[in-house]
mmCIF file of C-alpha atoms and ligand atoms in Angstrom:
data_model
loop_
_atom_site.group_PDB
_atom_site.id
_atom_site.type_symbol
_atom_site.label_atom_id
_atom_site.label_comp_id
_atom_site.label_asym_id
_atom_site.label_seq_id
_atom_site.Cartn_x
_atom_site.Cartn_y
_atom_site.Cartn_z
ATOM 1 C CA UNK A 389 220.415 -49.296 146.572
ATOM 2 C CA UNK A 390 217.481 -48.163 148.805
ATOM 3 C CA UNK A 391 219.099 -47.381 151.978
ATOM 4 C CA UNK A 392 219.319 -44.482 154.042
ATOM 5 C CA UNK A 393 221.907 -42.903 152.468
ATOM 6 C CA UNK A 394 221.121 -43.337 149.379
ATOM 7 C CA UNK A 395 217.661 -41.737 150.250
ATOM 8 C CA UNK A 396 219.046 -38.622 151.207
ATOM 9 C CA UNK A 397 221.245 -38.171 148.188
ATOM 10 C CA UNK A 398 219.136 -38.495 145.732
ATOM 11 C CA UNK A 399 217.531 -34.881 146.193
ATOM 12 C CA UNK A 400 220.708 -33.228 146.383
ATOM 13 C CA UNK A 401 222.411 -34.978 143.543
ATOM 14 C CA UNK A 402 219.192 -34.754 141.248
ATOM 15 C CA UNK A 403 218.990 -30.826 142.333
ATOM 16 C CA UNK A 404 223.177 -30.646 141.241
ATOM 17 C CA UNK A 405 221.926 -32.502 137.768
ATOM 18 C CA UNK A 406 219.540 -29.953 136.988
ATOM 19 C CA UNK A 407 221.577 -26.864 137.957
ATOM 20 C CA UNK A 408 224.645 -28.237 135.906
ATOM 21 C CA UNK A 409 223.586 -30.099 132.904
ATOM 22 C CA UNK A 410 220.079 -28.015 132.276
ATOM 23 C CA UNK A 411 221.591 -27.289 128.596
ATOM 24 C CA UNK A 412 221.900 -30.780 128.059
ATOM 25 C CA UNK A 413 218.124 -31.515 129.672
ATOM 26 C CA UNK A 414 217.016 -28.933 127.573
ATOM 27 C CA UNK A 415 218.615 -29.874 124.516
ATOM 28 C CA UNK A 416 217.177 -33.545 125.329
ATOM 29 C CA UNK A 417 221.376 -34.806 124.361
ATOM 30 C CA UNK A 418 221.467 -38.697 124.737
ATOM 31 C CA UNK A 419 225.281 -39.040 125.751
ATOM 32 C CA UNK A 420 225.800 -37.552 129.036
ATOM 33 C CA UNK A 421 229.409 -37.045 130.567
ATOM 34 C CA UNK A 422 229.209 -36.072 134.443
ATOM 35 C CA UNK A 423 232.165 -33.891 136.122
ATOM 36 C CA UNK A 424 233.245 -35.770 139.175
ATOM 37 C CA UNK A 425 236.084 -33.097 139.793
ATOM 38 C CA UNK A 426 232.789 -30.784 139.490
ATOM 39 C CA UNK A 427 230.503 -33.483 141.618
ATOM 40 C CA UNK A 428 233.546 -33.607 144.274
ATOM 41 C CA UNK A 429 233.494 -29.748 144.622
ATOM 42 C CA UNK A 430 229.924 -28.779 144.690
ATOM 43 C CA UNK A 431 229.932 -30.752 148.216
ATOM 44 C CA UNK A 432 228.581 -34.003 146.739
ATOM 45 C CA UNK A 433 231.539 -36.243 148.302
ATOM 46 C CA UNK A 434 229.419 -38.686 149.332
ATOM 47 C CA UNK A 435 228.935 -39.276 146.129
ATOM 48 C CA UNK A 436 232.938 -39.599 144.538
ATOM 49 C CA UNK A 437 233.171 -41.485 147.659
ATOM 50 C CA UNK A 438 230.421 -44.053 146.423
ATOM 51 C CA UNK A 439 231.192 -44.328 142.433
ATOM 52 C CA UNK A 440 235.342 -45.173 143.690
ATOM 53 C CA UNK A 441 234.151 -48.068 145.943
ATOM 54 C CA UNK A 442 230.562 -48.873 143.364
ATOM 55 C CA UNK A 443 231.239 -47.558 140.333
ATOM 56 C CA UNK A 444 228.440 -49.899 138.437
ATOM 57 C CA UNK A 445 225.635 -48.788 141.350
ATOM 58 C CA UNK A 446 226.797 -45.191 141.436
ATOM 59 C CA UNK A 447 226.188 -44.588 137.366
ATOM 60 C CA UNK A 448 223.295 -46.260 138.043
ATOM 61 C CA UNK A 449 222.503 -43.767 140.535
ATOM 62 C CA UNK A 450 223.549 -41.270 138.574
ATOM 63 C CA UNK A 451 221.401 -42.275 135.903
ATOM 64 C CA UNK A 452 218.503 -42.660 138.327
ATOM 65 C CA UNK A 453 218.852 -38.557 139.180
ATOM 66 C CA UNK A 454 219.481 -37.738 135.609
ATOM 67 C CA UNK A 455 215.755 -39.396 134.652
ATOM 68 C CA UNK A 456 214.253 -37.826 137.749
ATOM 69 C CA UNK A 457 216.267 -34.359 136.567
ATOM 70 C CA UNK A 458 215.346 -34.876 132.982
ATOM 71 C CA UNK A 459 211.766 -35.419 133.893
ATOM 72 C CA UNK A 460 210.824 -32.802 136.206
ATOM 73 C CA UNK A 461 211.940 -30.485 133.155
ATOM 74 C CA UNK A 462 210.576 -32.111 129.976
ATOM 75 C CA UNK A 463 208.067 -34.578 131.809
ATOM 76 C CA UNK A 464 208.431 -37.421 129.871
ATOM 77 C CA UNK A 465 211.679 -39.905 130.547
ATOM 78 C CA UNK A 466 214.817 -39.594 129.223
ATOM 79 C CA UNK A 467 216.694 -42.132 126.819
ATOM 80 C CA UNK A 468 220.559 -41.216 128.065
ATOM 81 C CA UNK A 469 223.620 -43.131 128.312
ATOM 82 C CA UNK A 470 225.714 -41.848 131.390
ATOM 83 C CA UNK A 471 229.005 -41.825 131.976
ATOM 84 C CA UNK A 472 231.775 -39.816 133.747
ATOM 85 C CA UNK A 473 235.103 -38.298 133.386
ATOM 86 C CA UNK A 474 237.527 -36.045 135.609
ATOM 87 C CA UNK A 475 238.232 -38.030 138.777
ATOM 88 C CA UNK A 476 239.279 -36.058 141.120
ATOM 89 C CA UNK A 477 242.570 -35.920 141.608
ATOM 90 C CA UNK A 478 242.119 -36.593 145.661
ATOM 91 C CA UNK A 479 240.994 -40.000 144.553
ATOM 92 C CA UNK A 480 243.882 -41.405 143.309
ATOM 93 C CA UNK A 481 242.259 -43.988 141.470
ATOM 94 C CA UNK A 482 244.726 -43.155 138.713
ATOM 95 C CA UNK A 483 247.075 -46.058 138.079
ATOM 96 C CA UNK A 484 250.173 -47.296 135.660
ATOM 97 C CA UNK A 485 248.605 -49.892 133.291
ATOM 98 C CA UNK A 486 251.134 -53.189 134.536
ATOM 99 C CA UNK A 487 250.171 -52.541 137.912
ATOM 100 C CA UNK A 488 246.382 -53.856 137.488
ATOM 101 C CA UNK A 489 245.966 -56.262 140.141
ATOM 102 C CA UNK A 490 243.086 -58.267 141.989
ATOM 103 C CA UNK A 491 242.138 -55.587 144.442
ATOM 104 C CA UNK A 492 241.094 -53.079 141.820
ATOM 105 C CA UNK A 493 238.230 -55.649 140.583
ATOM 106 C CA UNK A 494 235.064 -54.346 140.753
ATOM 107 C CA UNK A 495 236.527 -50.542 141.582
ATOM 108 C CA UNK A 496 236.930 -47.210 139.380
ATOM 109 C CA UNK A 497 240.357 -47.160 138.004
ATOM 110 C CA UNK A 498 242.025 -44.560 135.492
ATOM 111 C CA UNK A 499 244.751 -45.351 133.453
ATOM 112 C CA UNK A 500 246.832 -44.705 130.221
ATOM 113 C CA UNK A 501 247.976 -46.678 127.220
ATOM 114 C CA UNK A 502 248.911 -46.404 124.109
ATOM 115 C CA UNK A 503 246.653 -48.616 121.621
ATOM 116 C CA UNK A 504 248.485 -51.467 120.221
ATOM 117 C CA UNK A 505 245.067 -53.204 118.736
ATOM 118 C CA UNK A 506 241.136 -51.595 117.598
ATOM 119 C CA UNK A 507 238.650 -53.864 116.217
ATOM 120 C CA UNK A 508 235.682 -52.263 114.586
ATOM 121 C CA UNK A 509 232.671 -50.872 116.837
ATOM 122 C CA UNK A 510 229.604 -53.314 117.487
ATOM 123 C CA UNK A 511 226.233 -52.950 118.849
ATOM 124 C CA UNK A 512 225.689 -54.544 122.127
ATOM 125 C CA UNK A 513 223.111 -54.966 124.491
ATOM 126 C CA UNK A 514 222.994 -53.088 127.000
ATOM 127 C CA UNK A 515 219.605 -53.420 128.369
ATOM 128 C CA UNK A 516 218.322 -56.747 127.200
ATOM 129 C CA UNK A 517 213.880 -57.248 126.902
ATOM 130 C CA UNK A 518 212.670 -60.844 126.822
ATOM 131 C CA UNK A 519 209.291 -61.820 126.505
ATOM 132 C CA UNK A 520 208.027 -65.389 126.538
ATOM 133 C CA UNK A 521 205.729 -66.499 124.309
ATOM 134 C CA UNK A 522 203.985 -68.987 126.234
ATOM 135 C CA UNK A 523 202.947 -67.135 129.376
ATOM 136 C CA UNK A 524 203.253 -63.667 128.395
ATOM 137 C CA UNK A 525 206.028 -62.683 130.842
ATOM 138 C CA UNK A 526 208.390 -60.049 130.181
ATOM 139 C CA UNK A 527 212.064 -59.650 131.720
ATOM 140 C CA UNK A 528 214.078 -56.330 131.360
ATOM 141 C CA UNK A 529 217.713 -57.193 132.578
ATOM 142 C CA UNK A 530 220.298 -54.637 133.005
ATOM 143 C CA UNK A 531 223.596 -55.964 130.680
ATOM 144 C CA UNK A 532 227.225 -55.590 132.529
ATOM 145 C CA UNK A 533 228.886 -56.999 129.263
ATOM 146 C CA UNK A 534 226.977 -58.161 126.156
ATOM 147 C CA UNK A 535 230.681 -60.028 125.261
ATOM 148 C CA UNK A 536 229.933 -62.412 128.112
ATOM 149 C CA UNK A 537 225.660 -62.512 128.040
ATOM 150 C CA UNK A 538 223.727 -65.170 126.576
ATOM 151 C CA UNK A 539 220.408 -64.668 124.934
ATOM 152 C CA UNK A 540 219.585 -68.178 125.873
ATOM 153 C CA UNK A 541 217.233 -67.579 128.979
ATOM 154 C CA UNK A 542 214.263 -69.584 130.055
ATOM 155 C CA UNK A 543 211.374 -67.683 131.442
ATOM 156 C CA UNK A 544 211.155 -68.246 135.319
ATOM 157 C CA UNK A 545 207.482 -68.525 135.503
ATOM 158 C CA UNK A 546 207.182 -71.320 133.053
ATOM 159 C CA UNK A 547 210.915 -72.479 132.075
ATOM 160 C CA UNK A 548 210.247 -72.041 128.335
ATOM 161 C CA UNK A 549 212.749 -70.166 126.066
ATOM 162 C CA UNK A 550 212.670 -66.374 126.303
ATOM 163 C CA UNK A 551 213.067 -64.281 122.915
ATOM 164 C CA UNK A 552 214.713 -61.036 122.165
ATOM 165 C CA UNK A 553 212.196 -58.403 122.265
ATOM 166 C CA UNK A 554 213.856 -55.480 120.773
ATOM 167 C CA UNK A 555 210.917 -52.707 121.305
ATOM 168 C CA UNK A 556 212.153 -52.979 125.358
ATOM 169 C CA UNK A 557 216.030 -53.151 124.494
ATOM 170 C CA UNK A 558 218.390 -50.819 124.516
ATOM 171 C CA UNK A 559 221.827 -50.894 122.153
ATOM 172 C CA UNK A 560 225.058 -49.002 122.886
ATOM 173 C CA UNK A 561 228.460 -48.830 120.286
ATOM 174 C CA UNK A 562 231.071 -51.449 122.092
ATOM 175 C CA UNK A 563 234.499 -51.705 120.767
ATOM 176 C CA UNK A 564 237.289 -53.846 121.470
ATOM 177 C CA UNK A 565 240.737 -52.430 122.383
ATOM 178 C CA UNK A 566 244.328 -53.812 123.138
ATOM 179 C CA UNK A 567 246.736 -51.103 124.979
ATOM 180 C CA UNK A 568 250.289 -50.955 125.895
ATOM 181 C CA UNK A 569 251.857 -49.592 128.757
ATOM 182 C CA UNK A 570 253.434 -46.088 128.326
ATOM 183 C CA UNK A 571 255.979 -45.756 131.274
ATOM 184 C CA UNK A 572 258.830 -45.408 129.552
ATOM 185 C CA UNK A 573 260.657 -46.499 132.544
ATOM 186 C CA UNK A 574 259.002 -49.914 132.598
ATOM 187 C CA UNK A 575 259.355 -50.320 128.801
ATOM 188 C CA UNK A 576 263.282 -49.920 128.384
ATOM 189 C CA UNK A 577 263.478 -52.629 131.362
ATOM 190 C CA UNK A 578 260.978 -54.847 130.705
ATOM 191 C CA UNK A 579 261.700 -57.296 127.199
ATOM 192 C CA UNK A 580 258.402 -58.480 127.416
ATOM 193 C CA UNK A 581 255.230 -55.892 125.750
ATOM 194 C CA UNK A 582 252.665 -56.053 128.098
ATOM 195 C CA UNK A 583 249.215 -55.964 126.886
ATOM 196 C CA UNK A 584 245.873 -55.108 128.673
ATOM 197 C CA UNK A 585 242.354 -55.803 126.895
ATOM 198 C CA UNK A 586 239.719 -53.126 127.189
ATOM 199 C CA UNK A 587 236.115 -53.282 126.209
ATOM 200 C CA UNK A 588 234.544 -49.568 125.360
ATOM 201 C CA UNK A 589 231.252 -49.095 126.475
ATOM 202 C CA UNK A 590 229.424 -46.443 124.426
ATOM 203 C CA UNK A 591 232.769 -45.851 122.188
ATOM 204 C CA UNK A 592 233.498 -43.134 119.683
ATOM 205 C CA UNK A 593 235.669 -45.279 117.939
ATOM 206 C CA UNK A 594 239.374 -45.165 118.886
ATOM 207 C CA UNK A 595 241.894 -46.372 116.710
ATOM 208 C CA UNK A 596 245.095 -45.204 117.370
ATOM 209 C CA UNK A 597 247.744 -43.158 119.635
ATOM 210 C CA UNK A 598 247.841 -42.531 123.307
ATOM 211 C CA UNK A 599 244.493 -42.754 125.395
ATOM 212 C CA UNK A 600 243.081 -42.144 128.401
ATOM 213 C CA UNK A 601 240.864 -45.081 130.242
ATOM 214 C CA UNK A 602 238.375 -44.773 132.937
ATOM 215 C CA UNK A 603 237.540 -47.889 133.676
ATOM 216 C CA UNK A 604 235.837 -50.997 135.972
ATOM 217 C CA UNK A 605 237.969 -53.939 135.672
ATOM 218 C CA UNK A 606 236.780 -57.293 135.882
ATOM 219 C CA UNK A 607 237.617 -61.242 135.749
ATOM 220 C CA UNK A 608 237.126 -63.016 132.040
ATOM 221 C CA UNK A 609 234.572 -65.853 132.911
ATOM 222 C CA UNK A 610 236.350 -68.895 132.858
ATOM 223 C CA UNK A 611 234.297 -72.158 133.619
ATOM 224 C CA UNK A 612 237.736 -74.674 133.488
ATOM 225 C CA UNK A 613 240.520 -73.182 135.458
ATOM 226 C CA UNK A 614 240.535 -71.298 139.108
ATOM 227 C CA UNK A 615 242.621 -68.154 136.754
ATOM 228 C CA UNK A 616 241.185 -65.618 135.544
ATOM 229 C CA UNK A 617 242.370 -62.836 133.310
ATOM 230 C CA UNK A 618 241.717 -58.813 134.412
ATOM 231 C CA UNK A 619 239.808 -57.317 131.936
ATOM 232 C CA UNK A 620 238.370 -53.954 132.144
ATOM 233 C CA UNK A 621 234.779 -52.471 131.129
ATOM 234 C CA UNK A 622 236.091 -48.603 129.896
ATOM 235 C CA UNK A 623 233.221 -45.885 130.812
ATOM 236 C CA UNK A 624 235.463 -43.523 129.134
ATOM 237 C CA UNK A 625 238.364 -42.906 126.727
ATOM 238 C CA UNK A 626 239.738 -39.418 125.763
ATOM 239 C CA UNK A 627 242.784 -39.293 123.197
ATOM 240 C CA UNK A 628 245.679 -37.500 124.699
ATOM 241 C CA UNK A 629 248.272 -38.359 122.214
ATOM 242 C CA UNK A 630 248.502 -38.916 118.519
ATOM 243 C CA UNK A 631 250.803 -41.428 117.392
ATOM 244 C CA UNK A 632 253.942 -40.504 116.502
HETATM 245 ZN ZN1 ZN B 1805 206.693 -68.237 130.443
#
């Protein structure tokens, strides 16, 4: 993420964080939900433009300008979890649940559903330390899914097991959720209930009714068949129904 581009960004975007969120800097808040609609309008296009097509690089970025942000304020660095909500509405990343296909893999999709299935919030790893104790060395590895991570590493200076070192890791609530679709169009015709499975990063802890998903959907490892199921990696949920 060190090109050009990126390079001249950076300024402006950290500048935008400090102007926008300052209560939050101030206040030293850990969860942090950026504006795109906001980003979008305060001439940072570039940067909606970037989080549709990386949405994994751009929080990072995001993240990256926060710290800088957050620094320059309260000079020491930040312990935040990032994430984003309001896509703007020129994006049209906004999609109907049972049309999740292949080509939004990897992208920033939006979608609704109505929660057919909650399993209780865990802690999972979201920045995973490992130290070995042989040689000494110490790995910090950014986690994309602790449902899918192994702790079982070997350390690549001497191939000996690596252990957990918790002092350098970093834990975020995950929770598991099922959803239906909610076009009722699509419902009456179709007799079959179609289900989509959503991991929450950073959840609140969603149980029921109608939600709203901004998401990153993925493929399930699978190490015997060429199939793969879509999952999706949800950045953010907001209620927007109760069940009735
Ligand atoms: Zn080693």
């Amino acid at each position: 993420m060190d090109d050009k581009w990126i390079q001249n960004i950076r300024p402006r975007l950290t500048e935008y964080l400090k102007v926008f969120y300052i209560d939050d800097i101030i206040s030293k808040k850990r969860e942090i939900t950026i504006d795109l609609d906001n980003v979008y309008k305060t001439e940072l296009i570039e940067v909606m433009e970037f989080l549709e097509e990386f949405p994994n690089d751009g929080i990072e970025l995001l993240e990256e300008c926060y710290n800088d942000a957050y620094y320059s304020m309260n000079c020491e660095k930040p312990d935040v979890i990032i994430t984003v909500k309001n896509i703007p509405e020129e994006f049209q990343c906004n999609l109907e649940l049972q049309d999740l296909k292949s080509i939004h893999i990897g992208k920033l999709v939006e979608f609704d559903g109505k929660i057919k299935n909650a399993k209780k919030i865990v802690s999972g790893i979201k920045k995973l330390g490992l130290i070995c104790t042989s040689c000494g060395e110490i790995r910090i590895k950014n986690i994309d899914n602790p449902f899918e991570t192994s702790l079982e590493n070997s350390c690549p200076r001497c191939a000996q097991n690596m252990y957990l070192l918790n002092d350098e890791s970093k834990y975020v609530d995950y929770q598991e959720i099922t959803l239906n679709p909610i076009n009722k169009e699509f419902n009456s015709k179709s007799e079959l209930i179609l289900e989509q499975y959503v991991i929450l990063e950073n959840s609140p802890g969603i149980y029921s009714g109608v939600v709203k998903i901004i998401g990153i959907p993925y493929r399930k490892q699978n190490k015997k068949t060429g199939v793969f199921d879509i999952m999706v990696k949800g950045i953010y949920v907001e209620k927007i129904e109760d069940e009735k």
